[in-house]
Coordinates of C-alpha atoms in Angstrom, one line a residue:
M359 CA -58.0 -18.6 93.1
E360 CA -54.8 -19.1 92.9
L361 CA -54.9 -16.3 90.0
I362 CA -55.8 -14.0 92.3
A363 CA -53.4 -14.6 94.9
D364 CA -50.6 -14.9 92.8
Q365 CA -51.5 -11.3 90.7
G366 CA -53.3 -9.7 92.9
H367 CA -50.8 -6.9 93.3
L368 CA -50.6 -6.4 90.2
F369 CA -54.6 -5.9 89.6
I370 CA -54.7 -3.6 91.8
I371 CA -51.8 -0.8 90.3
L372 CA -53.7 -1.7 86.7
A373 CA -56.9 -0.7 88.3
C374 CA -55.4 2.3 90.0
I375 CA -54.0 3.0 86.6
F376 CA -57.1 2.5 84.9
G377 CA -59.0 4.7 87.4
V378 CA -57.2 7.3 87.2
F379 CA -57.9 7.1 83.0
M380 CA -61.3 7.1 83.9
A381 CA -61.1 9.8 86.4
W382 CA -58.8 12.1 83.5
G383 CA -61.8 11.2 81.0
I384 CA -64.8 12.8 83.8
G385 CA -62.3 15.1 84.6
A386 CA -61.9 16.3 80.5
N387 CA -65.2 15.7 79.9
D388 CA -67.8 15.9 82.2
V389 CA -66.3 19.3 84.0
A390 CA -68.6 20.9 81.4
N391 CA -71.2 20.2 82.9
A392 CA -70.1 21.9 86.8
M393 CA -69.0 24.8 84.8
G394 CA -70.4 25.4 81.3
T395 CA -73.5 27.2 82.4
S396 CA -71.2 29.6 84.8
V397 CA -68.5 30.5 81.6
G398 CA -71.5 30.1 79.2
S399 CA -73.2 32.9 81.2
K400 CA -69.8 34.8 81.4
A401 CA -70.0 35.3 85.1
I402 CA -67.0 33.7 84.9
T403 CA -63.3 32.7 82.9
I404 CA -62.3 29.9 81.9
K405 CA -59.7 30.4 84.4
Q406 CA -61.5 30.9 86.9
A407 CA -64.0 28.1 86.4
V408 CA -61.0 25.5 86.3
F409 CA -59.7 27.4 89.6
I410 CA -62.8 26.1 91.5
A411 CA -63.6 23.5 90.3
I412 CA -59.8 22.3 91.1
V413 CA -61.0 23.4 94.5
F414 CA -64.5 21.9 94.7
E415 CA -64.5 19.3 91.9
F416 CA -61.6 17.3 94.3
A417 CA -63.9 18.6 97.3
G418 CA -67.0 16.5 96.6
A419 CA -65.3 13.3 95.1
F420 CA -63.0 12.8 98.1
F421 CA -65.5 13.7 101.3
A422 CA -68.9 13.2 99.3
G423 CA -67.6 10.2 96.9
G424 CA -68.8 6.8 98.9
E425 CA -72.4 6.8 98.4
V426 CA -72.8 6.2 95.3
T427 CA -69.7 4.2 94.4
A428 CA -71.1 1.1 96.3
T429 CA -74.1 1.4 93.9
I430 CA -71.7 1.2 91.0
R431 CA -69.2 -1.5 92.8
K432 CA -72.4 -4.0 93.7
G433 CA -76.0 -4.2 92.2
I434 CA -75.3 -4.1 88.9
I435 CA -73.5 -7.4 88.9
D436 CA -75.0 -10.4 89.9
P437 CA -72.3 -11.8 92.2
A438 CA -73.6 -15.5 92.9
V439 CA -73.4 -16.4 88.6
M440 CA -68.9 -15.8 89.2
S441 CA -68.4 -17.0 92.4
G442 CA -66.3 -19.7 91.2
H443 CA -64.2 -17.0 89.0
P444 CA -63.2 -13.7 90.5
E445 CA -60.7 -13.3 87.7
L446 CA -63.9 -12.6 85.2
L447 CA -64.8 -10.4 88.1
V448 CA -61.5 -8.1 88.2
F449 CA -60.8 -8.6 84.6
G450 CA -64.4 -7.5 83.0
M451 CA -63.7 -4.2 85.7
L452 CA -60.7 -3.1 84.4
A453 CA -62.0 -3.7 81.1
S454 CA -64.8 -1.1 82.1
L455 CA -62.1 1.3 83.2
L456 CA -60.2 1.1 80.7
A457 CA -63.4 1.1 77.6
A458 CA -65.0 3.9 79.1
G459 CA -61.6 6.2 79.7
T460 CA -60.5 5.6 75.7
W461 CA -64.9 6.5 75.0
L462 CA -63.6 9.6 76.8
L463 CA -61.0 10.3 75.4
I464 CA -62.5 10.4 71.6
A465 CA -64.9 12.9 73.0
S466 CA -63.1 14.7 74.6
Y467 CA -60.7 15.1 71.7
A468 CA -63.5 15.7 69.5
G469 CA -65.2 17.9 72.1
W470 CA -68.5 16.3 72.3
P471 CA -70.9 16.6 75.4
V472 CA -70.9 12.8 76.9
S473 CA -73.0 11.1 79.9
T474 CA -69.3 9.0 81.7
T475 CA -72.2 7.0 83.6
H476 CA -73.5 5.8 80.2
S477 CA -69.8 5.0 79.5
I478 CA -68.7 3.0 82.6
V479 CA -72.4 1.3 82.9
G480 CA -72.6 0.7 79.2
A481 CA -69.2 -0.9 79.8
I482 CA -69.9 -3.1 83.0
V483 CA -73.4 -3.8 81.0
G484 CA -71.2 -5.0 78.2
F485 CA -68.9 -7.7 79.6
A486 CA -71.0 -8.8 82.1
A487 CA -73.6 -10.0 79.6
V488 CA -71.3 -10.7 76.5
G489 CA -68.3 -12.3 77.8
I490 CA -70.0 -14.1 81.3
S491 CA -73.8 -14.5 80.7
M492 CA -77.0 -12.3 79.9
E493 CA -77.9 -13.9 83.7
A494 CA -75.0 -12.2 85.5
V495 CA -76.6 -9.2 85.0
E496 CA -78.9 -8.2 87.5
W497 CA -81.6 -6.0 85.0
G498 CA -83.8 -4.7 86.7
K499 CA -81.1 -2.4 89.0
V500 CA -80.1 -1.1 85.1
G501 CA -83.6 -0.6 84.6
N502 CA -83.6 1.1 87.6
I503 CA -80.4 3.5 86.5
A504 CA -81.9 4.1 83.0
A505 CA -84.9 5.1 84.4
S506 CA -82.9 7.4 86.2
W507 CA -81.6 8.8 82.9
V508 CA -85.4 9.9 81.6
V509 CA -86.5 11.4 85.2
S510 CA -83.6 13.3 86.5
P511 CA -83.0 15.7 83.5
V512 CA -87.1 16.6 84.2
I513 CA -87.0 16.3 88.1
A514 CA -83.5 19.0 87.0
G515 CA -86.0 20.7 84.3
S516 CA -89.0 21.5 86.4
I517 CA -86.6 22.9 89.6
S518 CA -84.5 25.2 86.9
Y519 CA -88.5 25.9 85.2
V520 CA -89.6 27.4 88.4
L521 CA -86.4 28.9 89.7
Y522 CA -86.3 31.2 86.7
K523 CA -90.1 32.0 87.3
S524 CA -89.3 32.8 90.4
V525 CA -86.3 35.5 89.7
K526 CA -88.5 36.9 86.9
H527 CA -91.7 37.2 89.1
F528 CA -89.6 38.7 92.1
I529 CA -86.5 40.6 90.5
H530 CA -86.8 41.4 86.9
D531 CA -90.8 41.8 86.6
T532 CA -90.0 44.5 89.7
K533 CA -90.3 48.6 89.6
D534 CA -86.9 48.8 90.5
P535 CA -84.7 45.2 89.6
F536 CA -81.5 46.3 90.5
A537 CA -82.6 47.1 94.1
Q538 CA -84.8 43.7 94.2
S539 CA -81.9 41.9 93.4
K540 CA -79.7 43.1 95.8
R541 CA -82.3 42.3 98.7
L542 CA -83.4 38.8 97.2
V543 CA -79.8 37.6 96.0
P544 CA -78.1 36.9 99.8
F545 CA -81.4 34.3 100.1
Y546 CA -80.3 32.4 96.6
I547 CA -77.2 31.9 98.0
M548 CA -78.3 30.9 101.3
L549 CA -80.1 28.0 99.6
V550 CA -77.2 26.7 97.3
G551 CA -75.2 26.7 100.8
F552 CA -78.2 25.2 102.8
V553 CA -79.0 22.0 99.7
I554 CA -75.1 21.0 98.8
S555 CA -74.8 20.9 103.2
M556 CA -78.0 19.4 103.7
V557 CA -77.1 16.2 101.8
T558 CA -73.8 16.2 102.7
L559 CA -74.2 15.7 105.9
L560 CA -76.6 13.7 105.8
K561 CA -75.2 10.9 102.7
G562 CA -72.2 12.5 101.6
L563 CA -69.5 12.1 104.9
K564 CA -71.1 8.2 105.9
H565 CA -68.3 7.0 105.0
L566 CA -65.6 9.2 107.3
G567 CA -67.9 8.1 111.2
L568 CA -70.2 11.6 110.6
K569 CA -73.4 9.8 111.6
L570 CA -76.4 13.0 112.7
D571 CA -80.0 12.5 112.3
F572 CA -81.8 15.1 110.9
T573 CA -82.7 17.9 112.8
D574 CA -79.4 17.9 113.6
A575 CA -78.3 18.3 109.5
I576 CA -81.3 21.2 109.2
W577 CA -79.6 23.4 112.2
I578 CA -75.7 22.9 110.9
S579 CA -76.8 23.4 107.4
L580 CA -78.9 26.5 108.0
L581 CA -75.6 27.7 110.2
I582 CA -73.5 27.2 107.3
G583 CA -76.4 28.6 104.5
V584 CA -75.7 31.9 106.6
G585 CA -72.5 32.4 106.9
V586 CA -72.4 31.1 103.0
M587 CA -75.4 34.1 102.7
A588 CA -73.3 36.7 104.9
I589 CA -70.4 36.3 102.4
G590 CA -72.6 36.3 99.7
R591 CA -73.8 40.1 100.6
F592 CA -70.3 41.3 101.4
F593 CA -69.7 40.9 97.2
V594 CA -73.6 42.2 96.5
G595 CA -72.7 45.0 98.3
R596 CA -70.2 46.1 97.0
I597 CA -71.8 46.3 93.3
H598 CA -73.3 49.4 92.2
A599 CA -75.3 50.2 89.5
D600 CA -74.6 51.3 86.0
P601 CA -76.0 55.0 85.5
E602 CA -75.3 54.3 81.6
V603 CA -77.3 51.0 81.8
S604 CA -81.5 51.8 81.3
E605 CA -83.1 48.8 82.9
E606 CA -85.7 49.4 80.8
I607 CA -83.8 48.5 77.9
H608 CA -82.0 45.7 79.5
L609 CA -81.8 44.3 82.7
A610 CA -78.0 44.1 82.5
N611 CA -77.5 45.8 86.8
V612 CA -79.4 43.2 87.8
E613 CA -77.6 40.7 85.8
K614 CA -74.1 41.9 87.6
V615 CA -75.3 41.2 90.9
F616 CA -76.3 37.8 89.5
A617 CA -72.2 37.3 88.4
V618 CA -71.7 36.8 91.8
L619 CA -74.4 34.8 93.0
M620 CA -73.1 32.6 89.5
I621 CA -69.7 31.9 92.0
F622 CA -71.7 30.0 94.6
T623 CA -73.4 27.4 92.3
A624 CA -70.8 27.2 89.9
C625 CA -69.0 26.0 93.7
A626 CA -71.7 23.8 94.3
M627 CA -72.6 22.3 91.2
A628 CA -68.5 20.8 91.4
F629 CA -68.8 20.0 94.4
A630 CA -72.1 17.8 93.6
H631 CA -70.8 16.9 90.5
G632 CA -67.8 15.8 92.0
S633 CA -69.0 13.4 94.9
N634 CA -71.8 12.0 92.2
D635 CA -69.3 10.6 88.9
V636 CA -66.1 9.7 90.8
A637 CA -68.3 6.7 91.5
N638 CA -67.8 6.1 87.7
A639 CA -64.1 5.8 88.2
I640 CA -63.9 4.5 91.5
G641 CA -66.1 2.0 91.6
P642 CA -64.9 -0.2 89.4
V643 CA -61.7 -0.5 91.6
A644 CA -63.8 -0.9 94.9
A645 CA -64.3 -4.2 93.6
V646 CA -61.2 -5.3 92.2
Y647 CA -59.7 -4.1 95.7
S648 CA -62.6 -6.0 97.5
V649 CA -61.7 -9.1 95.4
V650 CA -57.7 -9.6 95.9
S651 CA -58.1 -8.2 99.7
H652 CA -60.7 -10.6 100.3
S653 CA -59.0 -13.5 98.6
G654 CA -61.4 -14.1 96.5
E655 CA -64.5 -13.7 97.5
I656 CA -66.9 -11.4 95.7
A657 CA -69.9 -11.2 98.3
A658 CA -67.5 -9.5 101.1
K659 CA -68.3 -6.4 102.1
A660 CA -65.6 -4.1 102.2
A661 CA -65.8 0.1 103.5
V662 CA -64.5 1.9 100.0
P663 CA -60.7 2.6 101.8
M664 CA -59.7 6.8 101.2
W665 CA -56.9 6.1 99.4
I666 CA -59.5 5.1 96.4
L667 CA -61.3 8.3 96.7
L668 CA -58.4 9.5 96.6
V669 CA -57.2 8.3 93.2
G670 CA -60.1 9.0 91.3
A671 CA -60.1 13.1 92.8
V672 CA -55.9 13.2 91.6
G673 CA -57.6 12.1 88.2
I674 CA -61.0 14.3 87.8
V675 CA -59.1 17.3 88.5
I676 CA -55.7 16.3 85.9
G677 CA -58.6 15.5 83.2
L678 CA -59.9 19.1 84.3
V679 CA -56.5 21.4 84.2
T680 CA -55.2 19.1 80.7
F681 CA -58.6 19.2 78.3
G682 CA -61.5 20.1 80.4
H683 CA -61.5 23.4 78.2
R684 CA -62.8 21.7 74.7
V685 CA -66.3 20.6 76.4
I686 CA -66.6 23.8 78.1
A687 CA -66.6 26.6 75.3
T688 CA -69.8 24.4 73.9
V689 CA -72.1 23.6 77.6
G690 CA -72.6 26.6 78.1
S691 CA -73.8 28.2 74.6
G692 CA -75.4 25.7 72.6
I693 CA -78.5 25.4 73.9
T694 CA -79.7 28.6 74.7
E695 CA -78.3 32.2 74.8
L696 CA -77.7 32.1 79.3
T697 CA -77.4 35.1 81.5
P698 CA -75.6 35.0 84.9
S699 CA -79.6 35.3 86.3
R700 CA -80.7 32.5 83.9
G701 CA -77.2 30.5 84.6
F702 CA -77.5 30.4 87.8
A703 CA -81.4 28.8 87.7
A704 CA -80.0 25.9 85.5
T705 CA -77.1 25.2 88.3
L706 CA -78.7 25.4 90.8
A707 CA -81.6 23.0 90.1
A708 CA -78.7 20.3 88.7
A709 CA -76.7 20.9 91.6
T710 CA -79.2 19.7 93.8
T711 CA -80.8 16.8 91.3
V712 CA -77.2 16.0 91.8
V713 CA -76.3 16.4 95.6
V714 CA -80.0 14.6 96.2
A715 CA -79.3 11.7 93.6
S716 CA -75.3 11.0 95.3
G717 CA -76.6 10.7 98.6
T718 CA -79.5 8.4 98.3
G719 CA -76.8 6.2 96.4
L720 CA -78.4 6.7 92.4
P721 CA -75.0 7.3 90.1
I722 CA -77.0 9.5 87.4
S723 CA -76.1 11.3 84.9
T724 CA -74.6 15.0 85.5
T725 CA -75.0 15.7 81.7
H726 CA -78.6 14.8 81.5
V727 CA -79.6 16.9 84.6
L728 CA -77.9 20.3 83.5
V729 CA -78.9 19.7 79.9
G730 CA -82.2 18.9 81.0
A731 CA -81.9 22.5 83.6
I732 CA -81.0 24.5 81.1
L733 CA -83.9 22.9 79.2
G734 CA -86.1 24.2 81.6
V735 CA -84.7 27.4 81.4
G736 CA -84.8 27.7 77.8
L737 CA -89.0 26.9 78.6
A738 CA -89.6 29.7 81.1
M739 CA -88.6 32.4 78.5
G740 CA -90.5 30.4 76.1
T741 CA -89.9 27.7 73.1
D742 CA -88.4 30.2 70.8
A743 CA -85.2 30.4 72.6
L744 CA -84.2 27.0 72.1
N745 CA -82.0 25.5 70.0
Y746 CA -83.4 22.2 68.5
R747 CA -80.3 21.5 66.2
K748 CA -77.8 21.4 69.0
I749 CA -80.2 19.1 71.4
G750 CA -80.1 17.1 68.7
S751 CA -76.8 16.2 68.0
I752 CA -76.5 16.0 71.8
F753 CA -79.1 13.7 71.9
V754 CA -77.4 11.7 69.3
S755 CA -73.9 11.4 71.5
W756 CA -76.1 9.7 74.3
L757 CA -77.2 7.0 72.2
V758 CA -73.9 6.4 71.0
T759 CA -72.6 6.6 74.1
L760 CA -73.8 3.5 75.2
P761 CA -72.7 0.7 72.6
A762 CA -69.5 2.6 72.5
G763 CA -68.8 1.7 75.7
A764 CA -70.3 -2.1 75.1
L765 CA -67.8 -2.9 72.6
L766 CA -64.8 -1.3 73.7
S767 CA -65.1 -3.1 77.1
I768 CA -66.0 -6.7 75.3
I769 CA -62.5 -6.4 73.2
F770 CA -61.4 -5.5 76.6
F771 CA -62.1 -8.4 78.1
F772 CA -61.1 -10.6 76.2
I773 CA -57.8 -9.9 75.8
F774 CA -57.3 -10.1 79.5
R775 CA -58.6 -13.2 79.6
A776 CA -56.1 -14.2 76.7
I777 CA -53.5 -12.7 78.8
W778 CA -54.2 -14.5 82.1
L779 CA -56.5 -17.4 81.2

């Protein structure tokens, strides 16, 4: 307890520095999950993707990131085991942030699309199990999180499969696909606005004191969706078919319409990603702040201060601007060939899965979700459309991430303990 009282401010400063480092890693690596499909389908350029992500990743992290943070901050570790030694929790959270950030730096430099959720959860479990005791880990909670890594890509893949089949049936296979796309794409745009608004209003803004019932949220979300649809209809209306293109050969004119839609889904995915993945960086920061501000009381409940959400949001943007382009370039085209209509199905499915998970507090892996969504689109086109070698290498990188985060966390934990104890 004396150490917490004497060195508390230093621990908070270190937590903020390491939290920004971890958030930088999220921006550098995981932003490909938000932007890879849009860039890969050539709906937007990398520069446009970076601009969109700066705005919407920040907004998602700052305005809707508080709900998931609670799951990372508490639930993985049993606070009762460390109630007499709160400094161990502080060392462990600092070690976890530094370990996960270090691994993401290595992966981003190499261009590997790895899971930031894997990185931080593996790091927390690693220091707790080895540095404290196996009983310190809430294995039931860890099991639920691990199960979500399997369930979430299946859900995202199923949604993207249905979405792309609907596009194919109602647009691609009609007599006049271009005219049909101009009629229906605004409704898909409304769906994007509605989904994001619903989860944000019901869950994401809870920490700002906004409490709405389900009916109110539906009406407000419908109004927002209609407003977004009106904006989309304006841009779609300005697209004209290229008379040189034969619609019987390919659907290039239709894809021009879907390119507009991809801008909206890119914004939605960036917002969803920011709201879910900011927890990976600021959950441990919030845990350190809570312990220090309550004089070593681990079990104390404390709301996440807005400045901590700001730390994560700023870190994500810095990582995106400096290193984000390295991974963006590979995710969008490696798994299957994407067009704007295929990219739309994958991105909206992934965004829907992520915002629902963010609203319920489940820290899923956006990497898993997006890969699952892209696989769903690939399966809708036919199994030959998938690049199985690339899929295999992505799965291997996922398997390596957990033990890498755990091992680094254990090393840093014992270093911190040797410095202060």
